[in-house]
PDB file of C-alpha atoms in Angstrom:
ATOM      1  CA  MET R1053     -48.116  35.588  45.318  1.00 44.00           C
ATOM      2  CA  GLY R1054     -51.598  34.115  45.173  1.00 60.00           C
ATOM      3  CA  ASP R1055     -52.661  30.611  43.816  1.00 72.00           C
ATOM      4  CA  TYR R1056     -53.914  32.680  40.842  1.00 89.00           C
ATOM      5  CA  ASP R1057     -51.334  35.270  40.363  1.00 85.00           C
ATOM      6  CA  GLY R1058     -51.333  36.462  36.490  1.00 90.00           C
ATOM      7  CA  ALA R1059     -54.934  35.178  35.751  1.00 96.00           C
ATOM      8  CA  THR R1060     -57.404  37.643  34.259  1.00 98.00           C
ATOM      9  CA  VAL R1061     -60.051  37.948  36.541  1.00 98.00           C
ATOM     10  CA  LEU R1062     -63.734  38.241  35.922  1.00 98.00           C
ATOM     11  CA  PHE R1063     -65.914  39.505  38.540  1.00 98.00           C
ATOM     12  CA  ASP R1064     -69.586  39.330  39.042  1.00 98.00           C
ATOM     13  CA  LEU R1065     -71.011  42.599  40.188  1.00 97.00           C
ATOM     14  CA  ASP R1066     -73.744  42.047  42.475  1.00 93.00           C
ATOM     15  CA  GLY R1067     -72.760  40.324  45.846  1.00 93.00           C
ATOM     16  CA  VAL R1068     -69.372  39.948  44.918  1.00 97.00           C
ATOM     17  CA  LEU R1069     -68.393  43.984  44.331  1.00 98.00           C
ATOM     18  CA  VAL R1070     -71.671  46.108  45.293  1.00 96.00           C
ATOM     19  CA  ASP R1071     -74.312  44.990  47.652  1.00 93.00           C
ATOM     20  CA  SER R1072     -77.418  45.725  45.775  1.00 87.00           C
ATOM     21  CA  MET R1073     -79.662  43.551  47.718  1.00 84.00           C
ATOM     22  CA  GLU R1074     -81.899  46.141  49.003  1.00 84.00           C
ATOM     23  CA  SER R1075     -82.211  47.618  45.633  1.00 82.00           C
ATOM     24  CA  VAL R1076     -82.906  44.247  43.743  1.00 83.00           C
ATOM     25  CA  ARG R1077     -85.452  43.136  46.374  1.00 86.00           C
ATOM     26  CA  ALA R1078     -87.419  46.185  46.160  1.00 87.00           C
ATOM     27  CA  GLY R1079     -87.272  45.867  42.498  1.00 88.00           C
ATOM     28  CA  LEU R1080     -88.119  42.258  42.165  1.00 92.00           C
ATOM     29  CA  THR R1081     -90.925  42.933  45.149  1.00 95.00           C
ATOM     30  CA  ALA R1082     -92.470  45.745  43.091  1.00 94.00           C
ATOM     31  CA  TRP R1083     -92.637  43.823  39.607  1.00 96.00           C
ATOM     32  CA  ALA R1084     -94.056  40.737  41.492  1.00 96.00           C
ATOM     33  CA  ALA R1085     -96.615  42.939  42.790  1.00 95.00           C
ATOM     34  CA  GLU R1086     -97.486  44.552  39.723  1.00 96.00           C
ATOM     35  CA  ARG R1087     -97.974  41.229  37.978  1.00 96.00           C
ATOM     36  CA  GLY R1088     -99.447  39.204  40.904  1.00 96.00           C
ATOM     37  CA  LEU R1089     -96.812  36.736  41.412  1.00 96.00           C
ATOM     38  CA  ASP R1090     -95.467  35.186  44.309  1.00 96.00           C
ATOM     39  CA  VAL R1091     -93.038  37.578  45.842  1.00 95.00           C
ATOM     40  CA  ASP R1092     -91.285  34.572  48.036  1.00 95.00           C
ATOM     41  CA  GLU R1093     -90.812  32.413  44.527  1.00 95.00           C
ATOM     42  CA  VAL R1094     -89.504  35.553  42.691  1.00 96.00           C
ATOM     43  CA  LEU R1095     -86.880  36.184  44.938  1.00 93.00           C
ATOM     44  CA  GLU R1096     -85.947  32.361  45.510  1.00 91.00           C
ATOM     45  CA  HIS R1097     -85.268  32.151  41.617  1.00 91.00           C
ATOM     46  CA  SER R1098     -83.503  35.110  40.965  1.00 87.00           C
ATOM     47  CA  HIS R1099     -80.082  35.014  42.534  1.00 79.00           C
ATOM     48  CA  GLY R1100     -77.456  34.777  39.491  1.00 75.00           C
ATOM     49  CA  ARG R1101     -80.399  34.859  36.649  1.00 86.00           C
ATOM     50  CA  THR R1102     -81.130  37.690  33.967  1.00 85.00           C
ATOM     51  CA  ASP R1103     -84.394  39.547  34.172  1.00 89.00           C
ATOM     52  CA  ILE R1104     -84.995  37.569  31.065  1.00 92.00           C
ATOM     53  CA  GLY R1105     -84.500  34.198  32.375  1.00 91.00           C
ATOM     54  CA  LEU R1106     -86.257  34.956  36.041  1.00 94.00           C
ATOM     55  CA  ALA R1107     -89.263  36.087  33.828  1.00 95.00           C
ATOM     56  CA  ARG R1108     -89.294  33.170  31.663  1.00 95.00           C
ATOM     57  CA  LEU R1109     -89.117  30.694  34.576  1.00 95.00           C
ATOM     58  CA  VAL R1110     -91.979  32.392  37.068  1.00 96.00           C
ATOM     59  CA  ALA R1111     -93.967  34.187  34.226  1.00 96.00           C
ATOM     60  CA  PRO R1112     -94.223  31.946  31.050  1.00 96.00           C
ATOM     61  CA  HIS R1113     -97.250  33.541  30.242  1.00 96.00           C
ATOM     62  CA  LEU R1114     -95.793  37.161  29.821  1.00 96.00           C
ATOM     63  CA  ASP R1115     -93.025  38.364  27.186  1.00 96.00           C
ATOM     64  CA  PRO R1116     -89.470  38.022  28.737  1.00 95.00           C
ATOM     65  CA  VAL R1117     -87.932  40.601  27.146  1.00 93.00           C
ATOM     66  CA  GLU R1118     -91.206  43.470  28.130  1.00 95.00           C
ATOM     67  CA  GLU R1119     -90.784  41.717  31.787  1.00 95.00           C
ATOM     68  CA  ALA R1120     -87.074  42.291  31.958  1.00 91.00           C
ATOM     69  CA  ARG R1121     -87.479  45.831  31.202  1.00 91.00           C
ATOM     70  CA  ARG R1122     -90.104  46.105  33.607  1.00 93.00           C
ATOM     71  CA  ILE R1123     -87.753  44.646  36.473  1.00 91.00           C
ATOM     72  CA  GLU R1124     -84.932  46.801  35.409  1.00 85.00           C
ATOM     73  CA  ALA R1125     -87.145  49.928  35.681  1.00 87.00           C
ATOM     74  CA  HIS R1126     -88.289  49.281  39.474  1.00 87.00           C
ATOM     75  CA  GLU R1127     -84.510  48.145  40.222  1.00 80.00           C
ATOM     76  CA  ALA R1128     -83.377  51.416  39.004  1.00 77.00           C
ATOM     77  CA  ALA R1129     -86.218  53.446  40.903  1.00 77.00           C
ATOM     78  CA  ALA R1130     -84.820  51.502  44.086  1.00 70.00           C
ATOM     79  CA  GLY R1131     -81.076  51.985  43.118  1.00 61.00           C
ATOM     80  CA  ASP R1132     -80.322  54.426  46.455  1.00 66.00           C
ATOM     81  CA  GLY R1133     -79.130  51.031  48.635  1.00 75.00           C
ATOM     82  CA  VAL R1134     -76.521  50.459  46.441  1.00 88.00           C
ATOM     83  CA  ARG R1135     -72.936  50.433  47.900  1.00 93.00           C
ATOM     84  CA  ALA R1136     -69.438  48.680  47.156  1.00 96.00           C
ATOM     85  CA  LEU R1137     -68.831  45.899  49.444  1.00 96.00           C
ATOM     86  CA  PRO R1138     -65.550  46.130  52.189  1.00 94.00           C
ATOM     87  CA  ALA R1139     -62.409  45.560  49.904  1.00 96.00           C
ATOM     88  CA  ALA R1140     -63.998  45.973  46.731  1.00 98.00           C
ATOM     89  CA  LEU R1141     -61.998  49.357  45.641  1.00 98.00           C
ATOM     90  CA  GLY R1142     -58.869  48.434  47.101  1.00 97.00           C
ATOM     91  CA  LEU R1143     -58.853  45.350  45.617  1.00 98.00           C
ATOM     92  CA  LEU R1144     -59.819  46.785  41.870  1.00 98.00           C
ATOM     93  CA  THR R1145     -57.512  49.469  42.699  1.00 97.00           C
ATOM     94  CA  GLU R1146     -54.349  47.358  43.302  1.00 97.00           C
ATOM     95  CA  LEU R1147     -55.133  44.916  40.289  1.00 97.00           C
ATOM     96  CA  ASP R1148     -54.709  48.039  38.087  1.00 97.00           C
ATOM     97  CA  ALA R1149     -51.830  49.131  39.636  1.00 97.00           C
ATOM     98  CA  ARG R1150     -50.277  45.866  39.435  1.00 96.00           C
ATOM     99  CA  GLY R1151     -51.517  46.051  35.667  1.00 96.00           C
ATOM    100  CA  ARG R1152     -53.326  42.948  36.261  1.00 96.00           C
ATOM    101  CA  PRO R1153     -56.739  42.401  33.755  1.00 98.00           C
ATOM    102  CA  TRP R1154     -60.241  42.249  35.189  1.00 98.00           C
ATOM    103  CA  ALA R1155     -63.695  42.467  33.991  1.00 98.00           C
ATOM    104  CA  VAL R1156     -67.085  42.422  35.094  1.00 98.00           C
ATOM    105  CA  VAL R1157     -69.601  39.900  34.046  1.00 98.00           C
ATOM    106  CA  THR R1158     -72.797  40.181  35.210  1.00 96.00           C
ATOM    107  CA  SER R1159     -76.347  38.805  34.916  1.00 91.00           C
ATOM    108  CA  GLY R1160     -77.823  42.361  35.075  1.00 88.00           C
ATOM    109  CA  GLY R1161     -78.954  44.576  32.235  1.00 89.00           C
ATOM    110  CA  ASP R1162     -76.072  47.294  31.121  1.00 91.00           C
ATOM    111  CA  ARG R1163     -78.180  50.114  32.502  1.00 87.00           C
ATOM    112  CA  ILE R1164     -78.349  48.672  35.837  1.00 88.00           C
ATOM    113  CA  ALA R1165     -74.687  47.655  35.995  1.00 92.00           C
ATOM    114  CA  ARG R1166     -73.137  50.871  34.955  1.00 92.00           C
ATOM    115  CA  SER R1167     -75.783  52.577  37.669  1.00 88.00           C
ATOM    116  CA  ARG R1168     -74.698  50.557  40.511  1.00 90.00           C
ATOM    117  CA  LEU R1169     -70.614  50.957  39.390  1.00 94.00           C
ATOM    118  CA  GLY R1170     -71.054  54.630  39.526  1.00 92.00           C
ATOM    119  CA  THR R1171     -73.203  54.741  42.518  1.00 90.00           C
ATOM    120  CA  ALA R1172     -70.627  52.322  44.200  1.00 93.00           C
ATOM    121  CA  GLY R1173     -67.723  54.682  43.562  1.00 95.00           C
ATOM    122  CA  LEU R1174     -65.952  51.897  41.837  1.00 97.00           C
ATOM    123  CA  PRO R1175     -63.571  51.880  38.900  1.00 97.00           C
ATOM    124  CA  PHE R1176     -65.264  51.253  35.442  1.00 97.00           C
ATOM    125  CA  PRO R1177     -64.164  47.720  33.559  1.00 98.00           C
ATOM    126  CA  ARG R1178     -62.375  47.688  30.651  1.00 96.00           C
ATOM    127  CA  VAL R1179     -64.776  45.019  29.412  1.00 98.00           C
ATOM    128  CA  LEU R1180     -68.415  44.478  30.707  1.00 98.00           C
ATOM    129  CA  VAL R1181     -70.144  41.864  29.939  1.00 98.00           C
ATOM    130  CA  THR R1182     -74.233  42.651  30.711  1.00 96.00           C
ATOM    131  CA  ALA R1183     -77.263  40.219  30.346  1.00 91.00           C
ATOM    132  CA  ASP R1184     -77.808  42.570  26.860  1.00 92.00           C
ATOM    133  CA  ASP R1185     -74.724  40.912  25.353  1.00 96.00           C
ATOM    134  CA  VAL R1186     -75.674  37.450  25.806  1.00 95.00           C
ATOM    135  CA  THR R1187     -78.442  34.783  24.519  1.00 93.00           C
ATOM    136  CA  GLU R1188     -78.086  32.512  27.425  1.00 93.00           C
ATOM    137  CA  GLY R1189     -77.471  34.031  30.883  1.00 92.00           C
ATOM    138  CA  LYS R1190     -75.931  32.137  33.898  1.00 93.00           C
ATOM    139  CA  PRO R1191     -75.531  29.057  34.714  1.00 94.00           C
ATOM    140  CA  HIS R1192     -74.734  28.836  30.941  1.00 96.00           C
ATOM    141  CA  PRO R1193     -71.289  29.562  30.368  1.00 98.00           C
ATOM    142  CA  GLU R1194     -71.868  31.962  27.453  1.00 98.00           C
ATOM    143  CA  PRO R1195     -71.454  34.998  29.977  1.00 98.00           C
ATOM    144  CA  TYR R1196     -67.749  34.232  31.132  1.00 98.00           C
ATOM    145  CA  LEU R1197     -66.671  32.811  27.635  1.00 98.00           C
ATOM    146  CA  LEU R1198     -67.678  36.197  26.317  1.00 98.00           C
ATOM    147  CA  GLY R1199     -65.697  37.909  29.053  1.00 98.00           C
ATOM    148  CA  ALA R1200     -62.737  35.654  28.400  1.00 98.00           C
ATOM    149  CA  GLU R1201     -63.198  36.657  24.486  1.00 98.00           C
ATOM    150  CA  ARG R1202     -63.678  40.253  24.941  1.00 98.00           C
ATOM    151  CA  MET R1203     -60.421  40.399  27.086  1.00 98.00           C
ATOM    152  CA  GLY R1204     -58.314  38.333  24.075  1.00 98.00           C
ATOM    153  CA  VAL R1205     -57.200  35.609  26.727  1.00 98.00           C
ATOM    154  CA  ALA R1206     -57.681  31.996  26.653  1.00 97.00           C
ATOM    155  CA  PRO R1207     -60.761  30.572  29.266  1.00 97.00           C
ATOM    156  CA  GLN R1208     -57.839  28.892  31.219  1.00 95.00           C
ATOM    157  CA  GLY R1209     -56.160  31.780  31.770  1.00 97.00           C
ATOM    158  CA  CYS R1210     -59.013  33.605  33.580  1.00 98.00           C
ATOM    159  CA  VAL R1211     -60.326  32.867  37.098  1.00 98.00           C
ATOM    160  CA  VAL R1212     -64.198  34.040  38.184  1.00 98.00           C
ATOM    161  CA  VAL R1213     -65.103  35.490  41.295  1.00 98.00           C
ATOM    162  CA  GLU R1214     -68.651  34.520  42.077  1.00 98.00           C
ATOM    163  CA  ASP R1215     -71.250  34.740  45.087  1.00 96.00           C
ATOM    164  CA  SER R1216     -74.340  32.664  43.542  1.00 94.00           C
ATOM    165  CA  PRO R1217     -74.664  28.664  42.699  1.00 95.00           C
ATOM    166  CA  ASN R1218     -75.657  29.586  39.331  1.00 93.00           C
ATOM    167  CA  GLY R1219     -72.577  32.318  38.707  1.00 96.00           C
ATOM    168  CA  ALA R1220     -70.221  29.510  40.229  1.00 97.00           C
ATOM    169  CA  ARG R1221     -72.302  26.982  37.910  1.00 97.00           C
ATOM    170  CA  ALA R1222     -71.447  29.397  34.723  1.00 97.00           C
ATOM    171  CA  GLY R1223     -67.580  29.561  35.720  1.00 98.00           C
ATOM    172  CA  ILE R1224     -67.126  25.884  36.048  1.00 98.00           C
ATOM    173  CA  ALA R1225     -68.912  25.115  32.721  1.00 98.00           C
ATOM    174  CA  ALA R1226     -66.810  27.559  31.267  1.00 98.00           C
ATOM    175  CA  GLY R1227     -63.306  25.912  32.227  1.00 97.00           C
ATOM    176  CA  MET R1228     -62.383  28.274  34.609  1.00 97.00           C
ATOM    177  CA  PRO R1229     -61.619  27.953  38.255  1.00 97.00           C
ATOM    178  CA  VAL R1230     -64.340  29.467  40.484  1.00 98.00           C
ATOM    179  CA  LEU R1231     -63.433  31.770  43.665  1.00 98.00           C
ATOM    180  CA  ALA R1232     -66.965  31.627  45.549  1.00 98.00           C
ATOM    181  CA  VAL R1233     -67.255  34.481  48.526  1.00 97.00           C
ATOM    182  CA  ALA R1234     -70.209  33.534  50.926  1.00 96.00           C
ATOM    183  CA  THR R1235     -71.789  36.723  50.725  1.00 93.00           C
ATOM    184  CA  THR R1236     -75.177  35.991  49.735  1.00 91.00           C
ATOM    185  CA  SER R1237     -75.338  32.214  49.871  1.00 91.00           C
ATOM    186  CA  PRO R1238     -74.112  29.871  52.482  1.00 93.00           C
ATOM    187  CA  PRO R1239     -70.843  27.878  51.654  1.00 95.00           C
ATOM    188  CA  SER R1240     -72.743  24.673  51.270  1.00 96.00           C
ATOM    189  CA  GLU R1241     -74.731  26.200  48.124  1.00 95.00           C
ATOM    190  CA  LEU R1242     -71.199  26.984  46.700  1.00 97.00           C
ATOM    191  CA  ALA R1243     -69.507  23.570  47.198  1.00 96.00           C
ATOM    192  CA  HIS R1244     -69.278  23.053  43.947  1.00 96.00           C
ATOM    193  CA  ALA R1245     -66.509  26.360  43.037  1.00 97.00           C
ATOM    194  CA  THR R1246     -63.036  25.540  43.064  1.00 97.00           C
ATOM    195  CA  THR R1247     -62.437  27.365  46.260  1.00 97.00           C
ATOM    196  CA  VAL R1248     -65.027  28.879  48.422  1.00 97.00           C
ATOM    197  CA  VAL R1249     -64.332  32.058  50.755  1.00 97.00           C
ATOM    198  CA  ALA R1250     -65.649  34.502  53.279  1.00 96.00           C
ATOM    199  CA  ASP R1251     -65.071  38.104  51.795  1.00 95.00           C
ATOM    200  CA  LEU R1252     -63.222  40.129  49.309  1.00 96.00           C
ATOM    201  CA  ALA R1253     -60.380  40.357  51.225  1.00 95.00           C
ATOM    202  CA  ALA R1254     -59.691  36.604  51.242  1.00 96.00           C
ATOM    203  CA  VAL R1255     -60.180  36.652  47.796  1.00 96.00           C
ATOM    204  CA  ALA R1256     -57.420  39.406  47.335  1.00 95.00           C
ATOM    205  CA  ARG R1257     -55.178  37.288  49.417  1.00 94.00           C
ATOM    206  CA  LEU R1258     -55.761  34.543  46.575  1.00 95.00           C
ATOM    207  CA  LEU R1259     -55.410  36.860  43.752  1.00 95.00           C
ATOM    208  CA  LEU R1260     -52.363  39.296  44.719  1.00 91.00           C
TER     209      LEU R1260
END
């Protein structure tokens, strides 16, 4: 029995269930070049942020809604590199087999999230919260609070699985324990999470 047995699991998508780094980097690099922005700065600030939030930060002179559409289009065009992370399919399948509720709460838009889940061959969640559903993205708690609400459970009945410092902050701010996987960030940058583990296999041992 895991430490979080029975909790509703709210998964981040990119870097937790799917490896989309190649697609994200290619899309953001293309957008930065198109808009004359510093590529390194764009990539540095992108992790765990919505595209609108990123545009507001690195391109405040541009319309963030329009720029989010452009970023999404670039990332969709570079979507061939998306794949499921090791243990993702097995973990989701086992949660379903045990009747354990789970959802996906991502900073990506709805179109991108659905495409990545399909490309990676992962089951579709009963509840999917994307950047299109919220006013404030991570590190604000709104995405995870909305995930809990749509799952019909109190925040304290959830556990968040995240890979980014911003995402972990969002889960903590929502009043939820956070299992952070060090797949895209070093453990030192995730120290504010409840527990930091190496990969999804370790997450599975805690959840199941």
